[in-house]
């Protein structure tokens, strides 16, 4: 770990240990059943490749996309993979903060808190998320001994077996259909990044630009966190003065500079596109290969909408997970509207370059994207 004077900004090992200790146990399942689930998910992941590529037409015939591994993991495996990804992505920002740690009163405060407390907090967050994620394409994943990744700069597809089993039981749907349905969604993400060579570097550049704009003065960061907590609790303004958008904003949305808001707008548009496209493909392929897709979609949408406990809903709001749900909905509407207007090949112009990606405003108004990208190019 990178450290200054032996003091680590984040104790990553403690984050893993905390998360794996606190995460909820998975559903009860025999060893034989578990092996069968893992084998089936691997088969579905393989079968999904052809289904998704045929439907999306993103990878030209005769071209072989970059190969990325498919890993079927438990909740602890998901935690280890994401800690490795966080560590890689945040390395430049943490390096800057470490350089500033010893300067001024903020450094003393952060030094007192220490990397172990930060590791515990990160572990608590990951323990919450680890029981909810069904699958994930890790775009920036570094290869480790336990968790292989693509040899061409990162990338692996994770399917979290206990979570998939838990949800299929909760929804009372056909387990074989549900597992294939989930695999189709995650395979779409893999196809997006393997079929569009510039997408990974573009997204990484936007994220690094966002992090570069972060105030690295520890006291400033602490003050922003305090403001975020106050806004979340509704106490940042006197009663009656709360703006319409302020009370619903997440921690991520509040802890940012004006320049970061601009970058976040572009990132939100890209993520809405990627998530909405995956949902569109999952449902488009579904009727051909997933017999009960209509039932699965209806029950899954109801589950997304209602959340779980009161605490779960509060954490979703604070962590920005409600925004992610909006990305699925708004992005899927954008993709469907564009495909209806100009067809799949016309929609695929979105992958031409960063300039053809939709803006946040265009996600809400698909006709504006069609006018900008198609009519201007065809005139």
XYZ file of C-alpha atoms in Angstrom:
379
model
C 0.000 0.000 0.000
C 1.081 3.529 -0.737
C 1.765 5.358 2.504
C 3.274 8.533 3.878
C 5.364 8.082 7.002
C 3.878 4.608 7.370
C 0.315 5.939 7.677
C -2.087 4.479 5.110
C -4.961 6.539 3.739
C -7.138 3.428 3.429
C -6.465 0.065 5.019
C -7.707 -2.033 2.120
C -7.121 -5.353 3.862
C -9.235 -4.176 6.786
C -11.952 -3.084 4.350
C -12.096 -6.625 2.934
C -12.040 -8.207 6.397
C -14.781 -5.893 7.702
C -17.051 -6.406 4.708
C -16.711 -10.188 4.676
C -17.376 -10.312 8.436
C -20.495 -8.118 8.270
C -22.070 -9.283 5.013
C -25.257 -11.277 5.388
C -25.044 -15.028 4.818
C -26.369 -16.240 1.501
C -29.430 -18.448 1.017
C -29.335 -21.991 2.330
C -28.214 -24.317 -0.427
C -26.499 -27.682 -0.514
C -22.989 -28.069 -1.891
C -24.330 -30.112 -4.791
C -26.944 -27.457 -5.616
C -24.294 -24.729 -5.414
C -22.082 -26.543 -7.910
C -25.055 -26.912 -10.269
C -25.862 -23.186 -10.032
C -22.259 -22.204 -10.782
C -22.099 -24.542 -13.773
C -25.400 -23.268 -15.143
C -24.397 -19.601 -14.789
C -21.191 -20.298 -16.706
C -23.180 -21.989 -19.480
C -25.620 -19.085 -19.639
C -22.788 -16.551 -19.773
C -21.310 -18.393 -22.750
C -24.651 -18.743 -24.522
C -25.433 -15.068 -23.939
C -22.434 -13.975 -26.007
C -24.000 -15.013 -29.313
C -27.510 -13.884 -28.334
C -26.331 -10.370 -27.437
C -23.955 -9.947 -30.380
C -26.610 -11.083 -32.844
C -29.257 -8.754 -31.414
C -27.084 -5.642 -30.974
C -24.943 -6.036 -34.136
C -22.225 -4.125 -32.271
C -19.421 -6.526 -33.272
C -19.009 -6.925 -37.060
C -19.196 -10.451 -38.426
C -15.769 -12.040 -38.609
C -14.311 -9.861 -35.855
C -13.322 -11.479 -32.587
C -13.764 -9.102 -29.618
C -11.374 -8.816 -26.711
C -11.698 -11.832 -24.469
C -12.586 -11.174 -20.844
C -13.018 -13.811 -18.128
C -16.374 -14.702 -16.586
C -16.176 -15.364 -12.843
C -19.005 -16.855 -10.797
C -18.346 -15.601 -7.265
C -19.861 -15.566 -3.793
C -20.380 -12.357 -1.794
C -16.859 -12.429 -0.377
C -15.452 -12.806 -3.888
C -17.452 -9.788 -5.067
C -16.066 -7.778 -2.138
C -12.449 -8.693 -2.927
C -12.919 -7.840 -6.599
C -14.430 -4.437 -5.862
C -11.815 -3.490 -3.286
C -9.158 -4.233 -5.915
C -11.030 -2.040 -8.393
C -11.526 0.828 -5.935
C -7.878 0.708 -4.976
C -6.776 0.999 -8.596
C -9.235 3.740 -9.533
C -8.651 5.894 -6.446
C -4.868 5.564 -6.400
C -4.171 9.036 -7.926
C -6.626 10.818 -5.612
C -5.352 9.084 -2.477
C -1.791 9.923 -3.484
C -2.701 13.626 -3.672
C -4.451 13.494 -0.311
C -1.470 11.786 1.283
C 0.812 14.559 0.076
C -1.442 17.107 1.758
C -1.999 15.117 4.945
C 0.819 16.637 6.940
C 0.115 20.258 5.961
C -2.228 22.292 8.141
C -4.837 21.320 10.714
C -6.770 19.165 8.273
C -3.853 16.776 8.003
C -3.789 16.309 11.748
C -7.506 15.553 11.840
C -7.319 13.035 9.017
C -4.176 11.537 10.485
C -5.980 10.989 13.784
C -8.878 9.275 12.058
C -6.445 7.100 10.124
C -6.663 4.561 7.371
C -8.095 1.890 9.650
C -11.263 3.856 10.329
C -11.586 4.562 6.623
C -11.095 0.865 5.907
C -13.852 -0.052 8.357
C -16.235 2.486 6.804
C -15.545 1.222 3.299
C -16.026 -2.340 4.529
C -19.416 -1.456 6.023
C -20.527 0.073 2.717
C -19.379 -2.961 0.725
C -21.111 -5.345 3.136
C -24.386 -3.536 2.389
C -23.917 -3.715 -1.375
C -22.490 -7.248 -1.552
C -25.842 -8.895 -0.846
C -27.656 -6.858 -3.508
C -25.567 -7.019 -6.689
C -26.549 -9.799 -9.105
C -23.776 -9.250 -11.612
C -21.221 -6.705 -12.680
C -18.859 -6.002 -15.543
C -15.706 -4.651 -13.892
C -14.326 -2.221 -16.426
C -11.151 -1.210 -14.594
C -10.371 -4.448 -12.822
C -6.688 -5.215 -12.217
C -5.726 -8.868 -12.505
C -4.865 -10.641 -9.251
C -3.886 -14.202 -8.437
C -7.421 -15.034 -7.323
C -9.281 -12.797 -9.785
C -8.043 -12.879 -13.389
C -8.869 -10.061 -15.799
C -8.410 -9.326 -19.472
C -4.784 -9.141 -20.545
C -5.537 -6.006 -22.600
C -5.989 -3.496 -19.818
C -8.546 -4.922 -17.443
C -12.085 -6.169 -17.447
C -13.943 -9.182 -16.090
C -17.568 -10.205 -15.740
C -18.803 -11.210 -12.288
C -21.978 -13.175 -11.563
C -22.813 -13.303 -7.839
C -24.363 -16.741 -7.431
C -25.910 -16.467 -3.913
C -27.623 -13.172 -4.765
C -29.079 -14.580 -7.968
C -30.444 -17.600 -6.078
C -31.839 -15.339 -3.343
C -33.719 -13.094 -5.789
C -35.090 -15.920 -7.953
C -36.520 -17.486 -4.798
C -37.875 -14.173 -3.526
C -39.615 -13.468 -6.846
C -40.782 -17.089 -7.191
C -39.777 -17.278 -10.860
C -38.299 -20.048 -12.982
C -34.669 -20.224 -11.769
C -33.208 -21.336 -15.102
C -34.932 -18.512 -16.987
C -33.929 -15.962 -14.359
C -30.265 -16.974 -14.452
C -30.151 -16.621 -18.228
C -31.980 -13.277 -18.028
C -29.356 -11.907 -15.618
C -26.534 -13.261 -17.781
C -27.960 -11.437 -20.823
C -27.841 -8.108 -18.981
C -24.248 -8.511 -17.839
C -23.104 -9.898 -21.197
C -24.471 -6.737 -22.819
C -22.122 -4.690 -20.641
C -19.225 -6.896 -21.658
C -20.169 -6.462 -25.319
C -20.355 -2.694 -24.889
C -16.778 -2.451 -23.679
C -15.247 -5.173 -25.842
C -17.078 -4.019 -28.964
C -16.319 -0.288 -28.547
C -12.516 -0.007 -28.200
C -12.450 3.650 -27.080
C -15.219 3.417 -24.462
C -13.117 2.177 -21.546
C -10.439 4.870 -21.943
C -13.076 7.571 -22.378
C -14.924 6.558 -19.227
C -11.701 6.254 -17.245
C -10.651 9.717 -18.429
C -13.938 11.239 -17.279
C -13.680 9.566 -13.867
C -10.080 10.682 -13.411
C -11.041 14.227 -14.401
C -13.768 14.092 -11.750
C -11.273 12.899 -9.132
C -8.664 15.471 -10.210
C -11.185 18.219 -9.440
C -11.686 16.914 -5.912
C -10.590 19.271 -3.148
C -7.822 17.280 -1.531
C -7.582 19.484 1.536
C -8.835 17.126 4.276
C -10.692 19.845 6.188
C -12.568 20.827 3.026
C -13.533 17.207 2.423
C -14.763 16.867 6.019
C -16.797 20.073 5.689
C -18.433 18.843 2.503
C -19.276 15.540 4.119
C -20.885 17.431 6.987
C -22.942 19.516 4.550
C -23.987 16.345 2.758
C -25.154 14.750 5.996
C -27.093 17.885 6.928
C -28.743 18.017 3.531
C -29.720 14.377 3.770
C -31.298 14.928 7.169
C -33.124 18.045 5.923
C -31.350 20.346 8.416
C -29.108 22.302 6.053
C -31.702 25.087 5.665
C -34.437 26.508 7.855
C -37.806 24.853 7.445
C -39.585 26.057 4.331
C -36.407 27.078 2.525
C -35.419 23.664 1.251
C -35.040 23.654 -2.532
C -36.870 21.052 -4.535
C -33.681 19.290 -5.629
C -31.566 19.663 -2.504
C -33.299 17.311 -0.125
C -33.216 14.425 -2.581
C -29.587 14.692 -3.584
C -27.193 11.954 -2.623
C -23.874 12.190 -0.863
C -22.073 11.722 -4.189
C -23.978 14.588 -5.817
C -23.286 17.045 -3.002
C -19.599 16.369 -2.372
C -18.356 17.981 -5.576
C -17.102 21.219 -7.123
C -18.899 23.100 -9.938
C -16.480 21.566 -12.456
C -17.321 18.120 -11.097
C -21.035 18.751 -11.621
C -20.382 19.238 -15.327
C -18.347 16.027 -15.505
C -20.959 14.185 -13.458
C -23.622 15.241 -15.954
C -21.650 13.604 -18.774
C -20.991 10.493 -16.673
C -24.670 10.235 -15.774
C -25.598 10.318 -19.451
C -23.092 7.590 -20.334
C -24.157 5.378 -17.447
C -27.831 5.867 -18.326
C -27.035 4.799 -21.875
C -25.089 1.701 -20.776
C -27.645 0.550 -18.195
C -30.653 1.343 -20.358
C -29.097 -0.420 -23.346
C -28.469 -3.526 -21.204
C -32.101 -3.569 -20.050
C -33.331 -3.064 -23.619
C -31.174 -5.905 -24.944
C -32.075 -8.193 -22.050
C -35.784 -7.787 -22.803
C -35.294 -7.786 -26.585
C -33.447 -11.098 -26.594
C -35.608 -12.485 -23.813
C -38.734 -13.626 -25.725
C -36.606 -15.819 -28.004
C -34.666 -17.640 -25.273
C -36.335 -16.889 -21.903
C -39.833 -18.301 -21.845
C -41.036 -16.460 -18.739
C -39.358 -13.108 -19.494
C -42.578 -11.086 -19.130
C -43.253 -12.472 -15.652
C -39.628 -11.973 -14.596
C -39.549 -8.366 -15.819
C -42.813 -7.446 -14.092
C -41.806 -8.950 -10.754
C -38.267 -7.572 -10.947
C -39.504 -4.047 -11.691
C -41.833 -4.240 -8.690
C -38.898 -5.320 -6.531
C -36.741 -2.449 -7.780
C -39.486 0.078 -7.090
C -40.404 -0.938 -3.577
C -36.905 -1.523 -2.166
C -36.793 -3.297 1.171
C -36.775 -1.931 4.702
C -36.922 1.723 5.767
C -33.175 1.587 6.439
C -32.569 0.118 3.007
C -34.504 2.957 1.366
C -32.563 5.558 3.373
C -29.219 4.036 2.408
C -30.258 3.845 -1.229
C -31.019 7.560 -1.182
C -27.804 8.498 0.623
C -25.557 6.379 -1.612
C -27.187 7.524 -4.832
C -28.664 4.107 -5.660
C -32.022 5.723 -6.461
C -30.217 7.658 -9.187
C -28.984 4.343 -10.588
C -32.570 3.082 -10.759
C -33.496 6.216 -12.718
C -30.603 5.468 -15.073
C -32.099 2.081 -15.913
C -35.504 3.614 -16.598
C -34.445 6.762 -18.467
C -31.718 5.023 -20.439
C -34.022 2.217 -21.556
C -36.604 4.775 -22.752
C -33.881 6.587 -24.727
C -32.644 3.405 -26.415
C -36.145 2.215 -27.242
C -37.160 5.583 -28.702
C -34.046 5.835 -30.872
C -34.311 2.236 -32.141
C -37.992 2.830 -32.980
C -36.999 5.947 -34.940
C -33.824 4.886 -36.799
C -33.445 1.132 -36.217
C -30.688 -0.794 -34.483
C -27.982 0.176 -36.971
C -29.013 3.806 -36.627
C -28.872 3.553 -32.857
C -25.398 2.013 -33.073
C -24.050 5.336 -34.310
C -23.998 6.167 -30.610
C -20.819 4.064 -30.373
C -18.968 5.961 -33.135
C -17.004 8.314 -30.869
C -17.341 10.288 -27.620
C -18.986 13.055 -29.686
C -21.914 10.794 -30.588
C -22.690 9.808 -27.006
C -25.938 11.384 -25.775
C -25.860 14.307 -23.384
C -27.848 14.215 -20.173
C -30.487 16.424 -21.811
C -30.660 14.131 -24.858
C -31.290 11.096 -22.655
C -34.533 12.832 -21.678
C -35.210 13.989 -25.279
C -34.118 11.210 -27.667
C -35.365 13.151 -30.703
C -32.710 15.791 -30.026
C -29.974 13.125 -30.248
C -31.444 11.803 -33.512
C -31.518 15.341 -34.911
C -27.924 16.059 -33.894
C -26.305 12.781 -34.910
C -28.447 11.622 -37.842
C -29.938 14.597 -39.608
C -26.773 16.665 -39.348
C -24.643 13.738 -40.598
C -27.078 12.864 -43.396
C -27.661 16.406 -44.617
